[in-house]
CSV table of C-alpha atoms in Angstrom, one decimal:
chain,number,residue,atom,x,y,z
S,10,MET,CA,-54.7,-13.0,-30.1
S,11,GLN,CA,-53.6,-10.3,-27.7
S,12,THR,CA,-50.3,-8.7,-28.5
S,13,ILE,CA,-48.0,-8.2,-25.5
S,14,GLU,CA,-45.7,-5.2,-25.9
S,15,PRO,CA,-42.2,-5.8,-24.7
S,16,GLN,CA,-41.4,-4.1,-21.4
S,17,THR,CA,-38.8,-1.3,-21.8
S,18,LEU,CA,-36.4,-0.2,-19.1
S,19,SER,CA,-36.3,3.3,-17.9
S,20,GLU,CA,-33.2,5.4,-18.8
S,21,SER,CA,-31.9,5.1,-15.2
S,22,GLN,CA,-32.4,1.3,-15.2
S,23,GLN,CA,-30.5,1.1,-18.5
S,24,LYS,CA,-27.6,3.0,-17.1
S,25,MET,CA,-27.5,0.9,-13.9
S,26,LYS,CA,-27.5,-2.3,-15.9
S,27,PHE,CA,-24.1,-1.6,-17.3
S,28,LYS,CA,-22.4,0.0,-14.3
S,29,THR,CA,-19.2,-1.3,-12.9
S,30,GLY,CA,-18.2,-0.9,-9.2
S,31,VAL,CA,-14.6,0.0,-8.5
S,32,LEU,CA,-13.4,-0.7,-4.9
S,33,ILE,CA,-10.1,1.1,-4.1
S,34,VAL,CA,-8.7,-0.3,-0.8
S,35,ASN,CA,-5.9,1.0,1.3
S,36,LEU,CA,-4.6,-0.5,4.6
S,37,GLY,CA,-6.4,1.7,7.1
S,38,THR,CA,-5.9,4.2,9.8
S,39,PRO,CA,-7.3,5.0,13.2
S,40,ASP,CA,-10.5,7.1,13.4
S,41,SER,CA,-8.6,9.5,15.5
S,42,PRO,CA,-5.1,9.9,17.0
S,43,ASN,CA,-6.4,9.2,20.5
S,44,THR,CA,-5.2,6.1,22.3
S,45,PRO,CA,-8.6,4.2,22.4
S,46,ASP,CA,-9.0,4.6,18.6
S,47,VAL,CA,-5.4,3.6,18.0
S,48,ARG,CA,-5.8,0.6,20.2
S,49,LYS,CA,-8.9,-0.4,18.3
S,50,TYR,CA,-7.1,-0.1,15.0
S,51,LEU,CA,-4.1,-2.1,16.1
S,52,ARG,CA,-6.2,-4.9,17.4
S,53,GLU,CA,-8.1,-5.3,14.1
S,54,PHE,CA,-5.0,-4.9,12.0
S,55,LEU,CA,-2.8,-7.3,14.0
S,56,MET,CA,-5.4,-9.9,14.6
S,57,ASP,CA,-5.4,-10.6,10.8
S,58,GLY,CA,-3.9,-14.0,10.4
S,59,ARG,CA,-2.1,-12.9,7.2
S,60,VAL,CA,-0.4,-10.0,9.2
S,61,ILE,CA,0.7,-12.0,12.2
S,62,ASP,CA,0.7,-15.4,10.7
S,63,ILE,CA,0.8,-17.6,13.8
S,64,PRO,CA,-2.1,-19.7,15.2
S,65,ALA,CA,-5.0,-17.7,16.6
S,66,ILE,CA,-4.6,-19.2,20.0
S,67,GLY,CA,-1.2,-17.5,20.3
S,68,ARG,CA,-2.0,-14.4,18.2
S,69,TRP,CA,-4.9,-13.3,20.5
S,70,PRO,CA,-3.0,-12.9,23.7
S,71,LEU,CA,0.0,-11.5,21.9
S,72,VAL,CA,-2.1,-8.7,20.3
S,73,ASN,CA,-4.7,-8.0,22.9
S,74,LEU,CA,-2.6,-8.4,26.1
S,75,ILE,CA,0.8,-7.3,25.0
S,76,ILE,CA,1.1,-5.3,21.7
S,77,ALA,CA,-2.1,-3.3,21.6
S,78,PRO,CA,-2.2,-2.2,25.3
S,79,PHE,CA,1.5,-1.2,25.4
S,80,ARG,CA,2.1,0.1,21.9
S,81,SER,CA,-1.1,2.1,21.4
S,82,PRO,CA,-0.2,5.1,23.7
S,83,LYS,CA,3.2,5.4,22.0
S,84,SER,CA,1.6,5.1,18.6
S,85,ALA,CA,-1.1,7.6,19.5
S,86,LYS,CA,1.6,10.3,20.1
S,87,ILE,CA,3.1,9.6,16.7
S,88,TYR,CA,-0.2,9.7,15.0
S,89,LYS,CA,-0.8,13.2,16.6
S,90,GLU,CA,2.3,14.4,14.9
S,91,LEU,CA,1.0,13.1,11.6
S,92,TRP,CA,-2.6,14.2,11.9
S,93,GLU,CA,-3.7,17.3,9.9
S,94,ASP,CA,-6.8,19.5,9.9
S,95,ARG,CA,-8.4,17.0,7.4
S,96,GLY,CA,-7.4,14.1,9.5
S,97,SER,CA,-5.1,11.2,8.6
S,98,PRO,CA,-3.3,11.8,5.3
S,99,LEU,CA,-3.7,8.2,4.3
S,100,LYS,CA,-7.5,8.6,4.5
S,101,PHE,CA,-8.0,12.1,3.1
S,102,TYR,CA,-5.6,11.5,0.1
S,103,GLY,CA,-7.7,8.4,-0.5
S,104,GLU,CA,-10.9,10.5,-0.5
S,105,ASP,CA,-9.3,12.9,-3.0
S,106,VAL,CA,-8.4,10.0,-5.3
S,107,GLU,CA,-11.8,8.5,-5.0
S,108,LYS,CA,-13.4,11.7,-6.3
S,109,MET,CA,-10.7,12.3,-8.9
S,110,LEU,CA,-11.0,8.7,-10.3
S,111,GLN,CA,-14.8,8.9,-10.3
S,112,ASP,CA,-14.6,12.1,-12.4
S,113,ARG,CA,-12.1,10.5,-14.7
S,114,LEU,CA,-14.1,7.2,-15.3
S,115,GLY,CA,-17.5,8.8,-15.7
S,116,GLU,CA,-21.0,7.6,-15.0
S,117,ASP,CA,-20.4,4.0,-16.2
S,118,TYR,CA,-18.4,3.4,-13.0
S,119,VAL,CA,-19.0,3.9,-9.3
S,120,VAL,CA,-15.8,4.3,-7.3
S,121,LYS,CA,-15.8,3.7,-3.5
S,122,LEU,CA,-12.9,4.0,-1.1
S,123,ALA,CA,-12.5,1.5,1.6
S,124,MET,CA,-9.9,0.5,4.2
S,125,ARG,CA,-8.9,-3.1,5.0
S,126,TYR,CA,-9.1,-2.1,8.7
S,127,GLN,CA,-11.4,0.5,10.3
S,128,SER,CA,-13.4,3.0,8.2
S,129,PRO,CA,-14.7,3.4,5.6
S,130,SER,CA,-15.1,-0.4,5.8
S,131,MET,CA,-15.0,-2.9,3.0
S,132,ASP,CA,-18.2,-4.5,4.3
S,133,ASP,CA,-20.1,-1.2,3.9
S,134,ALA,CA,-18.7,-0.5,0.4
S,135,LEU,CA,-19.4,-4.0,-0.9
S,136,GLU,CA,-22.9,-3.9,0.6
S,137,GLN,CA,-23.6,-0.8,-1.4
S,138,PHE,CA,-22.3,-2.6,-4.5
S,139,LYS,CA,-24.5,-5.6,-3.8
S,140,LYS,CA,-27.6,-3.5,-3.7
S,141,SER,CA,-26.7,-1.7,-6.9
S,142,GLY,CA,-26.9,-4.6,-9.3
S,143,PHE,CA,-23.5,-4.0,-10.9
S,144,GLN,CA,-22.4,-6.1,-13.9
S,145,LYS,CA,-18.8,-6.2,-12.7
S,146,ILE,CA,-16.8,-5.3,-9.6
S,147,ILE,CA,-13.1,-4.4,-9.8
S,148,VAL,CA,-11.0,-4.4,-6.6
S,149,VAL,CA,-7.9,-2.3,-6.6
S,150,PRO,CA,-5.7,-2.8,-3.5
S,151,PHE,CA,-3.4,0.2,-3.0
S,152,PHE,CA,-0.2,-1.9,-2.6
S,153,PRO,CA,2.3,-1.6,-5.4
S,154,GLN,CA,4.0,-4.9,-4.6
S,155,TYR,CA,2.1,-8.1,-3.7
S,156,ALA,CA,2.3,-9.5,-0.2
S,157,SER,CA,0.0,-11.9,1.6
S,158,ALA,CA,-0.3,-9.5,4.5
S,159,SER,CA,-1.6,-6.6,2.3
S,160,THR,CA,-2.9,-7.5,-1.2
S,161,GLY,CA,-3.7,-11.1,-0.2
S,162,SER,CA,-5.6,-9.9,2.9
S,163,VAL,CA,-7.8,-7.6,0.7
S,164,PHE,CA,-8.5,-10.4,-1.7
S,165,GLU,CA,-9.4,-12.8,1.2
S,166,LYS,CA,-11.7,-10.2,2.8
S,167,THR,CA,-13.5,-9.5,-0.4
S,168,MET,CA,-14.1,-13.2,-1.1
S,169,LYS,CA,-15.2,-13.8,2.4
S,170,ILE,CA,-17.8,-10.9,2.2
S,171,MET,CA,-19.0,-11.9,-1.2
S,172,SER,CA,-19.2,-15.7,-0.4
S,173,GLY,CA,-22.6,-15.0,1.3
S,174,TRP,CA,-24.1,-13.3,-1.7
S,175,GLN,CA,-26.7,-15.2,-3.7
S,176,ILE,CA,-25.7,-13.4,-6.9
S,177,ILE,CA,-22.0,-12.8,-7.4
S,178,PRO,CA,-21.2,-10.7,-10.5
S,179,GLU,CA,-18.0,-10.8,-12.5
S,180,VAL,CA,-15.1,-9.8,-10.1
S,181,LYS,CA,-11.7,-8.6,-11.2
S,182,PHE,CA,-8.7,-8.1,-8.9
S,183,THR,CA,-5.7,-6.0,-9.7
S,184,ASN,CA,-2.6,-7.6,-8.3
S,185,THR,CA,0.4,-5.4,-8.5
S,186,PHE,CA,1.5,-2.2,-10.2
S,187,PHE,CA,5.1,-1.9,-9.0
S,188,ASP,CA,6.3,-1.8,-12.7
S,189,HIS,CA,3.6,0.5,-14.1
S,190,PRO,CA,5.2,3.3,-16.1
S,191,LYS,CA,3.1,6.0,-14.3
S,192,PHE,CA,4.2,4.6,-10.9
S,193,ILE,CA,7.9,4.8,-11.8
S,194,GLN,CA,7.4,8.2,-13.4
S,195,HIS,CA,5.9,9.8,-10.4
S,196,PHE,CA,8.8,8.9,-8.1
S,197,ALA,CA,11.3,9.8,-10.7
S,198,ASP,CA,9.8,13.2,-11.5
S,199,THR,CA,9.5,14.1,-7.8
S,200,ALA,CA,13.1,12.9,-7.2
S,201,ARG,CA,14.4,15.0,-10.1
S,202,LYS,CA,13.1,18.2,-8.4
S,203,TYR,CA,15.3,17.5,-5.4
S,204,MET,CA,18.2,16.3,-7.5
S,205,ALA,CA,18.2,19.6,-9.3
S,206,GLU,CA,18.8,21.4,-6.0
S,207,THR,CA,21.3,18.9,-4.3
S,208,ASN,CA,24.0,16.6,-5.6
S,209,PHE,CA,23.0,13.6,-3.5
S,210,GLU,CA,25.7,11.1,-2.8
S,211,HIS,CA,23.4,8.1,-2.2
S,212,PHE,CA,19.8,7.0,-3.0
S,213,LEU,CA,18.0,4.8,-0.5
S,214,PHE,CA,14.9,2.8,-1.5
S,215,SER,CA,13.2,1.7,1.7
S,216,TYR,CA,10.3,-0.7,1.6
S,217,HIS,CA,8.1,-2.0,4.4
S,218,GLY,CA,9.5,-5.2,5.8
S,219,LEU,CA,8.0,-8.6,6.3
S,220,PRO,CA,9.1,-11.7,8.3
S,221,GLU,CA,11.3,-14.0,6.3
S,222,ARG,CA,8.9,-16.9,7.1
S,223,GLN,CA,6.2,-15.2,5.0
S,224,MET,CA,8.5,-15.2,2.0
S,225,THR,CA,9.3,-18.8,2.6
S,226,LYS,CA,5.7,-19.8,2.9
S,227,GLY,CA,4.9,-18.0,-0.4
S,228,ASP,CA,7.7,-19.9,-2.3
S,229,CYS,CA,5.6,-22.3,-4.4
S,230,THR,CA,8.8,-24.2,-5.4
S,231,GLY,CA,10.1,-24.7,-1.9
S,232,ASN,CA,13.7,-23.9,-2.9
S,233,THR,CA,13.7,-20.6,-4.9
S,234,CYS,CA,13.7,-18.1,-2.0
S,235,LYS,CA,17.2,-17.7,-0.6
S,236,PHE,CA,17.0,-14.1,0.6
S,237,GLY,CA,19.9,-13.1,-1.6
S,238,SER,CA,20.7,-13.0,-5.3
S,239,CYS,CA,17.5,-14.9,-6.1
S,240,CYS,CA,15.8,-11.4,-6.1
S,241,ASP,CA,18.2,-10.0,-8.7
S,242,THR,CA,15.8,-11.0,-11.5
S,243,LEU,CA,12.0,-11.5,-11.6
S,244,HIS,CA,10.8,-14.7,-13.3
S,245,SER,CA,7.9,-17.2,-13.2
S,246,MET,CA,9.1,-18.9,-10.0
S,247,ASN,CA,9.4,-15.7,-7.9
S,248,GLN,CA,7.0,-13.3,-9.7
S,249,TYR,CA,4.8,-12.9,-6.6
S,250,CYS,CA,7.7,-12.7,-4.1
S,251,TYR,CA,7.4,-9.4,-2.3
S,252,ARG,CA,11.2,-9.0,-1.8
S,253,ALA,CA,11.8,-9.7,-5.5
S,254,GLN,CA,9.2,-7.2,-6.6
S,255,CYS,CA,10.8,-4.6,-4.3
S,256,PHE,CA,14.2,-5.1,-5.9
S,257,ALA,CA,12.5,-5.0,-9.3
S,258,THR,CA,10.9,-1.6,-8.4
S,259,THR,CA,14.3,-0.3,-7.4
S,260,ARG,CA,15.9,-1.4,-10.7
S,261,LEU,CA,13.2,0.3,-12.7
S,262,MET,CA,13.6,3.6,-10.8
S,263,VAL,CA,17.4,3.4,-11.0
S,264,LYS,CA,17.1,3.0,-14.8
S,265,GLU,CA,14.7,5.9,-15.1
S,266,LEU,CA,16.9,8.2,-13.1
S,267,GLY,CA,20.1,7.0,-14.6
S,268,LEU,CA,21.7,6.2,-11.3
S,269,LYS,CA,25.2,4.8,-11.2
S,270,GLU,CA,26.0,1.4,-9.7
S,271,GLY,CA,27.1,1.7,-6.0
S,272,THR,CA,25.1,4.9,-5.4
S,273,TYR,CA,21.9,3.2,-4.3
S,274,THR,CA,20.6,0.6,-1.8
S,275,THR,CA,17.4,-1.3,-1.4
S,276,ALA,CA,16.4,-1.9,2.2
S,277,PHE,CA,13.5,-2.8,4.5
S,278,GLN,CA,11.9,-1.0,7.4
S,279,SER,CA,9.4,-1.3,10.2
S,280,ARG,CA,10.4,-4.7,11.6
S,281,LEU,CA,8.6,-5.9,14.7
S,282,GLY,CA,9.6,-8.7,17.1
S,283,SER,CA,12.7,-10.9,17.4
S,284,ASP,CA,12.1,-13.2,14.3
S,285,PRO,CA,14.3,-12.4,11.3
S,286,TRP,CA,12.7,-10.1,8.7
S,287,ILE,CA,13.8,-9.6,5.2
S,288,LYS,CA,17.1,-7.7,4.9
S,289,PRO,CA,19.0,-5.5,4.7
S,290,TYR,CA,17.4,-3.5,7.5
S,291,THR,CA,17.0,0.2,6.6
S,292,ASP,CA,18.2,1.6,10.0
S,293,ASP,CA,21.4,-0.5,9.8
S,294,VAL,CA,22.0,0.7,6.2
S,295,ILE,CA,21.6,4.3,7.2
S,296,LYS,CA,24.1,4.0,10.1
S,297,ASP,CA,26.6,2.3,7.8
S,298,LEU,CA,26.2,5.0,5.1
S,299,ALA,CA,26.7,7.8,7.5
S,300,LYS,CA,29.7,6.2,9.3
S,301,ALA,CA,31.3,5.6,5.9
S,302,GLY,CA,31.2,9.4,5.2
S,303,THR,CA,28.0,9.8,3.1
S,304,LYS,CA,26.7,13.3,3.8
S,305,SER,CA,23.5,13.4,1.6
S,306,VAL,CA,20.8,10.9,0.9
S,307,LEU,CA,17.6,11.0,-1.1
S,308,ALA,CA,15.2,8.5,0.4
S,309,PHE,CA,12.2,6.8,-1.4
S,310,SER,CA,9.4,4.7,0.1
S,311,PRO,CA,8.0,2.9,-2.9
S,312,ALA,CA,5.8,0.4,-1.0
S,313,PHE,CA,3.3,3.2,-0.1
S,314,VAL,CA,1.0,5.2,-2.3
S,315,SER,CA,0.0,7.7,0.4
S,316,ASP,CA,2.3,9.4,2.8
S,317,CYS,CA,1.6,8.0,6.3
S,318,LEU,CA,3.2,7.2,9.6
S,319,GLU,CA,5.8,4.9,7.9
S,320,THR,CA,6.8,7.5,5.3
S,321,THR,CA,6.4,10.9,6.9
S,322,ILE,CA,7.4,10.0,10.4
S,323,GLU,CA,9.6,6.9,10.1
S,324,VAL,CA,11.5,7.6,7.0
S,325,GLY,CA,11.2,11.4,6.9
S,326,GLU,CA,11.9,12.1,10.6
S,327,GLU,CA,13.2,9.1,12.5
S,328,TYR,CA,15.6,7.9,9.9
S,329,LYS,CA,16.8,11.5,9.3
S,330,GLU,CA,17.7,11.6,13.0
S,331,ILE,CA,19.6,8.4,12.8
S,332,PHE,CA,21.5,9.7,9.7
S,333,GLU,CA,22.5,12.9,11.4
S,334,GLU,CA,23.4,11.3,14.7
S,335,ASN,CA,25.9,9.2,12.8
S,336,GLY,CA,27.5,12.0,10.8
S,337,GLY,CA,25.1,12.6,7.9
S,338,GLU,CA,24.1,16.1,7.0
S,339,HIS,CA,21.3,16.2,4.4
S,340,TRP,CA,18.4,13.8,4.3
S,341,GLN,CA,15.4,14.2,2.0
S,342,LEU,CA,12.3,12.1,1.6
S,343,VAL,CA,10.6,11.8,-1.8
S,344,GLU,CA,6.8,12.2,-1.3
S,345,SER,CA,4.5,9.4,-2.3
S,346,LEU,CA,1.7,9.5,-5.0
S,347,ASN,CA,-0.9,10.9,-2.6
S,348,ASN,CA,-3.4,12.7,-4.8
S,349,SER,CA,-1.2,13.4,-7.9
S,350,PRO,CA,-2.7,13.2,-11.4
S,351,LEU,CA,-0.2,10.5,-12.4
S,352,TRP,CA,-1.7,8.3,-9.6
S,353,VAL,CA,-5.1,8.8,-11.0
S,354,ASP,CA,-3.8,8.1,-14.5
S,355,LEU,CA,-2.4,4.8,-13.3
S,356,LEU,CA,-5.6,3.8,-11.6
S,357,GLU,CA,-7.7,4.7,-14.6
S,358,ASP,CA,-5.4,2.5,-16.7
S,359,LEU,CA,-5.7,-0.4,-14.2
S,360,VAL,CA,-9.5,-0.2,-14.2
S,361,ARG,CA,-10.1,0.2,-17.9
S,362,LYS,CA,-7.8,-2.8,-18.6
S,363,SER,CA,-9.6,-5.0,-16.0
């Protein structure tokens, strides 16, 4: 009887067999600060039904006939202020982290950066993963706190793309990291550098805002979300409430920095439209602080991992102007994680535990 020798895999095939794909995903940024690219970005971003959560029949004219045409020229001017030689900070910091995390994880992993909107696209990154025969795929949205409009949208997009695959490998999603020790440590360490130079009177934690209706829609109990003291603690019934997670982030940073009660405020920025958004509003808080005689504020933006338009321009410049116009004197923004080693430490921990 003829003996059939077992077929052996080549060394490269053996390595590929056990690789894990790691998809790191940030929100996105225009391909350039020019108006046509900004308009294209805004249209893709705002047409997401999880971002503007109204029926598509109303969302389409609102975005394509009103918001994008009229807002894009103004936004383009702001993006030009933000743009650097390497391009958009949100993108090039992401590219730095992609390389740093790849070096940290080693050859058993393949790390790819993608944006939920624009490029590099999630479609292209996942198509590369599909062709690579990975044993597992780990998706890491770059949003510390969970929101349907950010983390939820990344999850939905991933599942939509992969739903057409014949073979779907093991897939892991990381959900939040607002309470990760490395996340808290980064902001605290950066803040301490400024606190060593200035005796700040107040500390402002400004998070990206969301419409109140999105909080209500996400309340699985139907009666937990009251937009008040319900966010003072985090428990099983509000564990995925964006507002509650933001307040929890503040509490952790306050504890780490040893701040006294009454010297800090949690607020929400970037509201759009006439519908009520989660409160308190950052711009109102700033005016009240300055008018009450506060002269120095250290500001944090802990909803972002990369400095971008909402941090560098909105919090760092526009809110500084509001503060000074109302009597304030010293305003300082604490930088985000960007490409810091602590950020890579955090990501490595998330990946290896997935």
